[in-house]
Coordinates of C-alpha atoms and ligand atoms in Angstrom, one line a residue:
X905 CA 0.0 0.0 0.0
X906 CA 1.2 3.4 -1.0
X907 CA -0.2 6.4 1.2
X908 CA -1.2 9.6 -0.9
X909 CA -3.1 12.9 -0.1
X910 CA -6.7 13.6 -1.1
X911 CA -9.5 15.8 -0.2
X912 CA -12.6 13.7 1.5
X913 CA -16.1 14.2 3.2
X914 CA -15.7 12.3 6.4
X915 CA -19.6 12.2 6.9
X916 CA -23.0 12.7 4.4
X917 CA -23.1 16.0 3.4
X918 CA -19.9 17.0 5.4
X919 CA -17.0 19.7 4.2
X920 CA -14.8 18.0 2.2
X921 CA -11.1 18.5 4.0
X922 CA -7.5 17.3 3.7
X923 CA -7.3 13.6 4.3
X924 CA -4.3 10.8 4.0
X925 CA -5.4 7.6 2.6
X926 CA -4.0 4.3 0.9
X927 CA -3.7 3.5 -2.6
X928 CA -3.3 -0.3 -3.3
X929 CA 0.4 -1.0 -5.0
X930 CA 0.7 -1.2 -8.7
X931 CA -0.7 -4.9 -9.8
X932 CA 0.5 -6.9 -13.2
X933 CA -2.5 -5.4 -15.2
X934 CA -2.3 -1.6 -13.4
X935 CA -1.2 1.7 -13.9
X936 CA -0.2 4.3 -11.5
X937 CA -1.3 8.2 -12.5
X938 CA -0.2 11.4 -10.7
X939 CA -3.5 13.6 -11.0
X940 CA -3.0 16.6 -12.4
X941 CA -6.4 17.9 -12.4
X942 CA -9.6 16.7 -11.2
X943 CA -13.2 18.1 -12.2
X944 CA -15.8 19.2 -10.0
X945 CA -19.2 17.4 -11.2
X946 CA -22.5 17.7 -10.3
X947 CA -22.6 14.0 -9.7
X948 CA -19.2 14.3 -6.6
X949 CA -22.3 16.9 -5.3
X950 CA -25.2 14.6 -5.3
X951 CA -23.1 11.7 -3.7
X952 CA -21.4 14.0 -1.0
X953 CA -25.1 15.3 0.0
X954 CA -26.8 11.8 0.0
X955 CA -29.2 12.9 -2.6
X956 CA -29.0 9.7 -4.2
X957 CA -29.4 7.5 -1.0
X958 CA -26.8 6.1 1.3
X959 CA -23.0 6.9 0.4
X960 CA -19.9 5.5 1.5
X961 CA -17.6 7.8 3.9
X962 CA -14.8 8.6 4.7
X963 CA -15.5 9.5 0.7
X964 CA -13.1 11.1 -2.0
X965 CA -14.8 12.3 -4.8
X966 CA -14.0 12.9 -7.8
X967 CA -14.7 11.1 -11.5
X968 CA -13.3 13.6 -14.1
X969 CA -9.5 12.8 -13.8
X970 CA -6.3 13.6 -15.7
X971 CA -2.7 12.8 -15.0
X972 CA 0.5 11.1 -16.0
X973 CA 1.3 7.8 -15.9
X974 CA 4.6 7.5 -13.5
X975 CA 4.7 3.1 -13.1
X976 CA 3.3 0.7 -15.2
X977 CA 2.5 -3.0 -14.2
X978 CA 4.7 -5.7 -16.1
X979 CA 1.9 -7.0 -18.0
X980 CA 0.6 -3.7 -19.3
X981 CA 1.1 -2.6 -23.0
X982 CA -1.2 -0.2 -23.6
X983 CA 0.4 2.7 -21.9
X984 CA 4.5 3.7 -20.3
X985 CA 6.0 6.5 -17.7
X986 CA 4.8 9.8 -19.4
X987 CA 1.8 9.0 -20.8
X988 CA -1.0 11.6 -20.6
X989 CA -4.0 9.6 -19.0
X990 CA -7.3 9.9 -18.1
X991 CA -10.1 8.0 -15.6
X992 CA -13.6 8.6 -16.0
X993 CA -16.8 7.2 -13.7
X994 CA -15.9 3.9 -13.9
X995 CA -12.6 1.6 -13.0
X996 CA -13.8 -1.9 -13.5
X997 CA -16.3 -4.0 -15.0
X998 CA -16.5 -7.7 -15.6
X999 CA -15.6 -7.9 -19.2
X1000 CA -17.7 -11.2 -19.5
X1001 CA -21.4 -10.2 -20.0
X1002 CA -23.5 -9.1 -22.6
X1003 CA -23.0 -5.3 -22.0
X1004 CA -19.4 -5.9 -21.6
X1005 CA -19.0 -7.8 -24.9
X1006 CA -21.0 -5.1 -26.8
X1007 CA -18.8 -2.3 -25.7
X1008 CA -20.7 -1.0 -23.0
X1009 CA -18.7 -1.6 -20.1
X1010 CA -21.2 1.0 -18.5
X1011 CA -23.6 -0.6 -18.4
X1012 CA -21.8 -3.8 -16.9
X1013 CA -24.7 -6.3 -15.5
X1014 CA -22.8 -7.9 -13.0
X1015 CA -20.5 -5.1 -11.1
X1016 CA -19.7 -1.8 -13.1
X1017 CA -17.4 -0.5 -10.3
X1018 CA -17.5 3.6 -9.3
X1019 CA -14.6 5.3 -9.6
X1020 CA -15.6 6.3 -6.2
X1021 CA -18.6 6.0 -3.5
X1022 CA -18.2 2.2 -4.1
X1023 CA -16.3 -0.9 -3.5
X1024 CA -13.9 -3.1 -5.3
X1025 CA -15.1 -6.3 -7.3
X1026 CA -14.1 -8.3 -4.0
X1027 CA -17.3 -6.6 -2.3
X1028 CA -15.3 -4.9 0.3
X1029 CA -12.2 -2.5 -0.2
X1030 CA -13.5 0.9 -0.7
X1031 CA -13.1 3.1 -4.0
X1032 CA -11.7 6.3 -3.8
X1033 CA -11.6 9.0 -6.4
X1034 CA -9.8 12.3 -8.1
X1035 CA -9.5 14.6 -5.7
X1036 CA -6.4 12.8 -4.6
X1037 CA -2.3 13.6 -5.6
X1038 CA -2.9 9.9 -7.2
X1039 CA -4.3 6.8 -8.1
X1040 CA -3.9 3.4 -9.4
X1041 CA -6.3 1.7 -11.5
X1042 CA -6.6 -1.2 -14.4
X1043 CA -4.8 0.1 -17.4
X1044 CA -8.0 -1.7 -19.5
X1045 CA -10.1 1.1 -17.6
X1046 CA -7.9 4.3 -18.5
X1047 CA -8.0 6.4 -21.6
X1048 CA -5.0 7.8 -23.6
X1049 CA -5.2 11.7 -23.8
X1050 CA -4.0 14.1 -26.2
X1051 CA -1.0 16.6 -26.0
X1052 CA -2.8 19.1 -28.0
X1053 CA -5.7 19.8 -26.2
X1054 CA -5.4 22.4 -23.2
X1055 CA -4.9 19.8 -20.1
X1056 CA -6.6 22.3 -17.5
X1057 CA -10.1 21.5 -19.9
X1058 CA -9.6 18.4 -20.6
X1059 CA -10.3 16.7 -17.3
X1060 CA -14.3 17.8 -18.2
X1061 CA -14.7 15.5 -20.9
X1062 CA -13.8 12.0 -18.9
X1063 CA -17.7 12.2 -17.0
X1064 CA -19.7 15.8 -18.5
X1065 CA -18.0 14.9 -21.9
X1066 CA -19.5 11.2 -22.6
X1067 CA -22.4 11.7 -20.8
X1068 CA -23.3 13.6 -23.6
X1069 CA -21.9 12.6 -26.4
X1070 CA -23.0 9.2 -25.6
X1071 CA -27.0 10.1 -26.4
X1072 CA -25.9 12.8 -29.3
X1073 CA -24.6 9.7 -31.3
X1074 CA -27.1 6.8 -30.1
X1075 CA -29.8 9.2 -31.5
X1076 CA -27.6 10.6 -34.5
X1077 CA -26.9 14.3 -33.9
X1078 CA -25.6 15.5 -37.0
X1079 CA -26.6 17.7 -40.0
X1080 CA -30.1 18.6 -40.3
X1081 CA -30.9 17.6 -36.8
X1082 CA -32.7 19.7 -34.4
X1083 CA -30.5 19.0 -31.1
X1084 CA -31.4 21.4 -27.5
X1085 CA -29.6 21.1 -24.7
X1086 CA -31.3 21.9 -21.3
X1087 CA -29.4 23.4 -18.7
X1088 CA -25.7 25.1 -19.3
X1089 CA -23.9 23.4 -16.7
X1090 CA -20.6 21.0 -16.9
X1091 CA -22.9 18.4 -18.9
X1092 CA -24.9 21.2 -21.4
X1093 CA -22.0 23.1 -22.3
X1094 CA -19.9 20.4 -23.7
X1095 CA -23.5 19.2 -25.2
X1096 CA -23.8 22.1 -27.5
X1097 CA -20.0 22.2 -28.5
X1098 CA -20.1 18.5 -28.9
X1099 CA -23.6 18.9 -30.7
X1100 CA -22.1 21.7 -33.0
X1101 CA -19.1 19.8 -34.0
X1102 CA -21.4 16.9 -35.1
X1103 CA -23.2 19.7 -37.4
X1104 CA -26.6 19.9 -35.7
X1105 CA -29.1 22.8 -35.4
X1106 CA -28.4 23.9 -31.4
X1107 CA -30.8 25.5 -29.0
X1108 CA -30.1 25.9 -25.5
X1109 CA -32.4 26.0 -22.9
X1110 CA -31.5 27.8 -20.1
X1111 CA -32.9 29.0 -16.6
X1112 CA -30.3 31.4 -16.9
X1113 CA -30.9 34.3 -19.3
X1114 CA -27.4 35.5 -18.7
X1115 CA -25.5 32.8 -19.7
X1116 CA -27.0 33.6 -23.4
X1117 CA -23.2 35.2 -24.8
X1118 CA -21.6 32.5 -23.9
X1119 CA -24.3 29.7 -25.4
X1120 CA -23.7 31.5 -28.7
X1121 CA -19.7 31.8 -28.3
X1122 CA -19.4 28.3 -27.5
X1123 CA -21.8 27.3 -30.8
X1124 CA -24.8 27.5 -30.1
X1125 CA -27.0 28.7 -32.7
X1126 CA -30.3 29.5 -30.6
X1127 CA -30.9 30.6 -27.1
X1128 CA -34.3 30.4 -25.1
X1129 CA -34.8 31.4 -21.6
X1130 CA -37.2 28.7 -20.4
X1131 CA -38.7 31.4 -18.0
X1132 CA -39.6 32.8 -21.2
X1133 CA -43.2 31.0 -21.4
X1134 CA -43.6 32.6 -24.8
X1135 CA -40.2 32.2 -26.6
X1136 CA -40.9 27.9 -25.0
X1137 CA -43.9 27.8 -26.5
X1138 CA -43.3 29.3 -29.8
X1139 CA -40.3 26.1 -30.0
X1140 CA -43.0 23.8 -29.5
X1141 CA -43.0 20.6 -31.9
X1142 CA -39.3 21.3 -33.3
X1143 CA -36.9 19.3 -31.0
X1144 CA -35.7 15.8 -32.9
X1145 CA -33.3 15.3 -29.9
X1146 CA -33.2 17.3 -26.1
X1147 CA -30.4 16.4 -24.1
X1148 CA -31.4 17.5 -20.4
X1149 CA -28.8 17.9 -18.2
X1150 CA -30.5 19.8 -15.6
X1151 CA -29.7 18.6 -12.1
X1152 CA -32.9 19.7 -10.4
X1153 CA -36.4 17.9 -10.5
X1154 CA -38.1 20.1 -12.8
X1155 CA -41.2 19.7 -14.8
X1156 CA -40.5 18.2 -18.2
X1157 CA -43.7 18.7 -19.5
X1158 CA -43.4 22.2 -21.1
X1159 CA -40.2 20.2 -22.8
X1160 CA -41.5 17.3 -23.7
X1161 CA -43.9 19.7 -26.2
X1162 CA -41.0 21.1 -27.7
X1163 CA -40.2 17.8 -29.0
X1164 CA -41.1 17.4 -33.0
X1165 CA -42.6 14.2 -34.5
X1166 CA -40.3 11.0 -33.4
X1167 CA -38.8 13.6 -31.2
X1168 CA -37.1 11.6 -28.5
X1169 CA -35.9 13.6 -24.7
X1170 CA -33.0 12.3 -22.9
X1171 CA -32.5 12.3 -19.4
X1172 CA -28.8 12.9 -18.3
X1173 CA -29.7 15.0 -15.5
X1174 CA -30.2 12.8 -12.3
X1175 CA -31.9 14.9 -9.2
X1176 CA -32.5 12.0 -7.5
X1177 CA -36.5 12.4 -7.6
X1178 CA -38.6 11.2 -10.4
X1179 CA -40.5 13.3 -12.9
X1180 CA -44.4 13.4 -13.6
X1181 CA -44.9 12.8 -17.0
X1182 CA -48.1 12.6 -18.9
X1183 CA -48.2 9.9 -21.7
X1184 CA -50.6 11.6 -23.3
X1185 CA -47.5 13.8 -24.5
X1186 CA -45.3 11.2 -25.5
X1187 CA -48.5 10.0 -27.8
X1188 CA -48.7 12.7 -29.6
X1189 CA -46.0 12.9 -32.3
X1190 CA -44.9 9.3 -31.5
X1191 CA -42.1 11.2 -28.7
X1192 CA -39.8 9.0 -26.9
X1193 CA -39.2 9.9 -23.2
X1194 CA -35.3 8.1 -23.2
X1195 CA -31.8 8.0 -20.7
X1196 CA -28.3 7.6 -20.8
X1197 CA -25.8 6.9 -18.4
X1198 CA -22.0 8.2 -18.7
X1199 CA -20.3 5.8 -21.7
X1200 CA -18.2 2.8 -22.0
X1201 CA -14.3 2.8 -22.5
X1202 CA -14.7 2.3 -26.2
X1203 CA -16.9 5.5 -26.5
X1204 CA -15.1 7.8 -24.1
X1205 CA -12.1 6.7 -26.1
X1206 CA -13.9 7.6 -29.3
X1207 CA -15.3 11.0 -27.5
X1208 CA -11.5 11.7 -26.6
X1209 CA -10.3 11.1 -30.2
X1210 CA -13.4 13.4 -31.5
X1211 CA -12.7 16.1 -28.9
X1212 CA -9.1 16.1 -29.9
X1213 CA -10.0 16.8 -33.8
X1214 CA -12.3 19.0 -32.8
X1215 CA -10.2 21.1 -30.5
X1216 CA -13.3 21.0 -28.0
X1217 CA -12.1 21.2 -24.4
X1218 CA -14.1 22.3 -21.3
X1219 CA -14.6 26.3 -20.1
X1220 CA -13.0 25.8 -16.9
X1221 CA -12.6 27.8 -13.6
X1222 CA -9.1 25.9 -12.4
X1223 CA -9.7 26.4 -8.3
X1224 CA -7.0 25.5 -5.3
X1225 CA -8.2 22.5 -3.6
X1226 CA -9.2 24.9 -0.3
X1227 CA -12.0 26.2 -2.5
X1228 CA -14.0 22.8 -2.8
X1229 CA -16.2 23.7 -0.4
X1230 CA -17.3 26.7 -2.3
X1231 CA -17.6 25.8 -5.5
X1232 CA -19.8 23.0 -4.8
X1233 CA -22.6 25.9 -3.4
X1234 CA -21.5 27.6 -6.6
X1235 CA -22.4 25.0 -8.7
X1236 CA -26.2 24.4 -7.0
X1237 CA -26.3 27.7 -7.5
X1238 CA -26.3 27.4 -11.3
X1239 CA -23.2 30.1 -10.9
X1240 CA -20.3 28.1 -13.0
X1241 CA -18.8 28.8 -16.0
X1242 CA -18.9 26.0 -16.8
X1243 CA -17.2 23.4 -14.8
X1244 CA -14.8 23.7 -12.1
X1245 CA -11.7 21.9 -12.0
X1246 CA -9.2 21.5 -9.1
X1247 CA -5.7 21.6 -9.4
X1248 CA -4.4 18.8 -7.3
X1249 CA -0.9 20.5 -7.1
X1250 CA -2.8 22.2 -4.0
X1251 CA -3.8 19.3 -2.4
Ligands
NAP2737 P1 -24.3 21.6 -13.3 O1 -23.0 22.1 -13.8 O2 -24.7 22.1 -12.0 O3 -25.4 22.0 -14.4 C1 -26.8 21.8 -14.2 C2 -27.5 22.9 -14.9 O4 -28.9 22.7 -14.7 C3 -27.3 24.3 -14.3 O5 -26.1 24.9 -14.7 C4 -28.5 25.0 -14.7 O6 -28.4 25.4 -16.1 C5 -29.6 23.9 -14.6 N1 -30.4 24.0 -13.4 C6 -29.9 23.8 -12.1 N2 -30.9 24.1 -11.2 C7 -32.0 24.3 -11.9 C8 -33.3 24.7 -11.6 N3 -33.7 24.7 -10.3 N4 -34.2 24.9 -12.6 C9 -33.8 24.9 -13.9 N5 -32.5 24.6 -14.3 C10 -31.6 24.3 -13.3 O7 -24.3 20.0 -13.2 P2 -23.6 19.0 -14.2 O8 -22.3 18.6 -13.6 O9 -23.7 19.4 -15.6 O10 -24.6 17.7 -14.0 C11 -26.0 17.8 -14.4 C12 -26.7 16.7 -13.9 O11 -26.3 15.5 -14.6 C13 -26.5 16.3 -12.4 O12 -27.8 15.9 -11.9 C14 -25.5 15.1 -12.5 O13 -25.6 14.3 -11.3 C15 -26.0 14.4 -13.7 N6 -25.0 13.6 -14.3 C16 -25.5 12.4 -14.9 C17 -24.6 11.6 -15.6 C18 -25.1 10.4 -16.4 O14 -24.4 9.5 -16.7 N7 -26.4 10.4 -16.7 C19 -23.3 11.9 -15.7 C20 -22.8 13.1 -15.1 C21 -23.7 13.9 -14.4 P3 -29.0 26.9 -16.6 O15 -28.5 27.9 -15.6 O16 -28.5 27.0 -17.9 O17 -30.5 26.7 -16.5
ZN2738 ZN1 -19.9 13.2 -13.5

């Protein structure tokens, strides 16, 4: 075991503080990172709070995660010392089921495990995630990053990244596709660059009129404010795809009309409550109420790759570790632009 410094929330909804903790050593199949930076989602938030039922503490956040690789296990070909890495939501899966064989480690039926917030496929050693100096992982679970992109954005894409770009290619964002993205958050703003790259039509839908600069800067081609009654309802019946990505339980219903005929609404956004829904909606036009979870290692890979032609990278506030606290109220507070992202050199 190999002690290393992180930043943890000792009990549910707890201040995260300085906190020593041990990473296993370095097996055949592993690699060891040094984090570099580490992103702030909404999701580290949710799980801190208890908002999605019991968590496991001491806890050490953290799922958007970008280092280098400093040791390598002997069986391990994939990566060497130096290596720009990345770890996303996910460090483990079984490899052996269905899911796994298609690709979609992420949706692993027999134990997908959390970066963090959860235990090892032995059932008992604990998880602990990116808010930490490092951490060691199996090299089939890490992604190779680029050297072109901006590191201090780059952490973003590992969890906000292919949690959208996941849905905009299941349900084929692309030219002469209506796309809107509700909520300009860590998860919407790399929706509507992602979504613009692919070459769809882009509307955001914001709470927030005055994030509407910066939802055209960053591609977007339309912006409504959804307290706007109006401006929602004149975009009824247009939507082919909505991506929502708002972390609150809100009312889809005024969204759900905005969707056009075989219009389908994903949900990314997970507040931990369900929504009311009335079919009756969904009947008419043939809608699709739909959701998607994070993506497999294949995907994010993919997502990486696309992101690095693309130049896309996330709008980052880069914050000292001592500022965790605060950004997490800044964050439920809709007030990031647009994610923030720690800079484990302060930790
Ligand atoms: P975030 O940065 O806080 O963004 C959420 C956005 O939702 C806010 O910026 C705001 O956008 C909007 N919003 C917040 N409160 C609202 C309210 N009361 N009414 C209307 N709009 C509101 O969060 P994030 O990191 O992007 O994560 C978003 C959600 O996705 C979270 O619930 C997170 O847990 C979940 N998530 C899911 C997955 C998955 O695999 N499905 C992966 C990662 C995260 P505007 O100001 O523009 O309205
Ligand atoms: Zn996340």
């Amino acid at each position: 075991m190999t002690t290393t410094r992180g930043y943890a929330a000792q009990t549910a909804g707890g201040k995260l503080e300085a906190w020593e903790f041990e990473r296993r050593e370095v097996g055949v199949n592993d690699v060891s990172i040094d984090i570099e930076y580490a992103g702030i989602c909404h999701s580290d938030i949710h799980q801190v709070r208890e908002e999605w039922g019991p968590a496991i503490f001491p806890m050490v956040p953290g799922h958007e995660i970008v280092g280098r690789i400093v040791e390598v296990g002997s069986a391990v070909s994939n990566f060497k010392v130096g290596d720009l890495a990345g770890i996303g939501c996910f460090v483990d899966s079984c490899g052996e089921c269905k899911n796994c064989k298609l690709g979609k480690n992420n949706y692993c039926l027999t134990h997908t495990t959390w970066t963090y917030n959860a235990t090892e496929a032995d059932g008992t050693t604990p998880t602990y995630g990116g808010y930490s100096k490092n951490i060691v992982a199996k090299a089939d679970h890490v992604l190779h990053v680029s050297e072109s992109l901006d590191i201090t954005g780059v952490a973003p894409l590992l969890c906000a990244g292919v949690t959208v770009y996941s849905p905009l290619r299941h349900w084929n964002a692309g030219p002469g596709k209506n796309v809107a993205v509700m909520g300009l958050g860590g998860l919407g703003h790399m929706g509507v660059k992602i979504a613009a790259a692919m070459g769809a039509h882009v509307t955001v839908l914001s709470h927030s009129e005055s994030k509407r600069d910066d939802a055209l800067a960053m591609g977007a081609h339309t912006f409504i404010c959804t307290s706007d009654a109006s401006a929602l309802k004149a975009a009824q019946n247009s939507f082919d795809i909505i991506i929502n990505t708002v972390s609150a339980d809100i009312d889809l219903q005024p969204f759900i009309r905005t969707l056009g005929m075989w219009g389908t609404l994903v949900c990314v956004g997970a507040p931990g409550k369900p929504y009311s829904i009335d079919g009756g909606e969904l009947m008419t036009q043939q809608r699709s109420l739909a959701g998607s979870g994070i993506g497999g290692i294949q995907e994010t890979q993919e997502m990486l790759d696309f992101c690095a032609e693309h130049g896309i990278v996330s709008e980052v506030e880069v914050i000292s570790a001592s500022q965790i606290n605060e950004a997490y109220d800044r964050v439920v507070a809709s007030d990031v632009r647009f994610r923030f992202v720690i800079d484990t050199a302060t930790i």
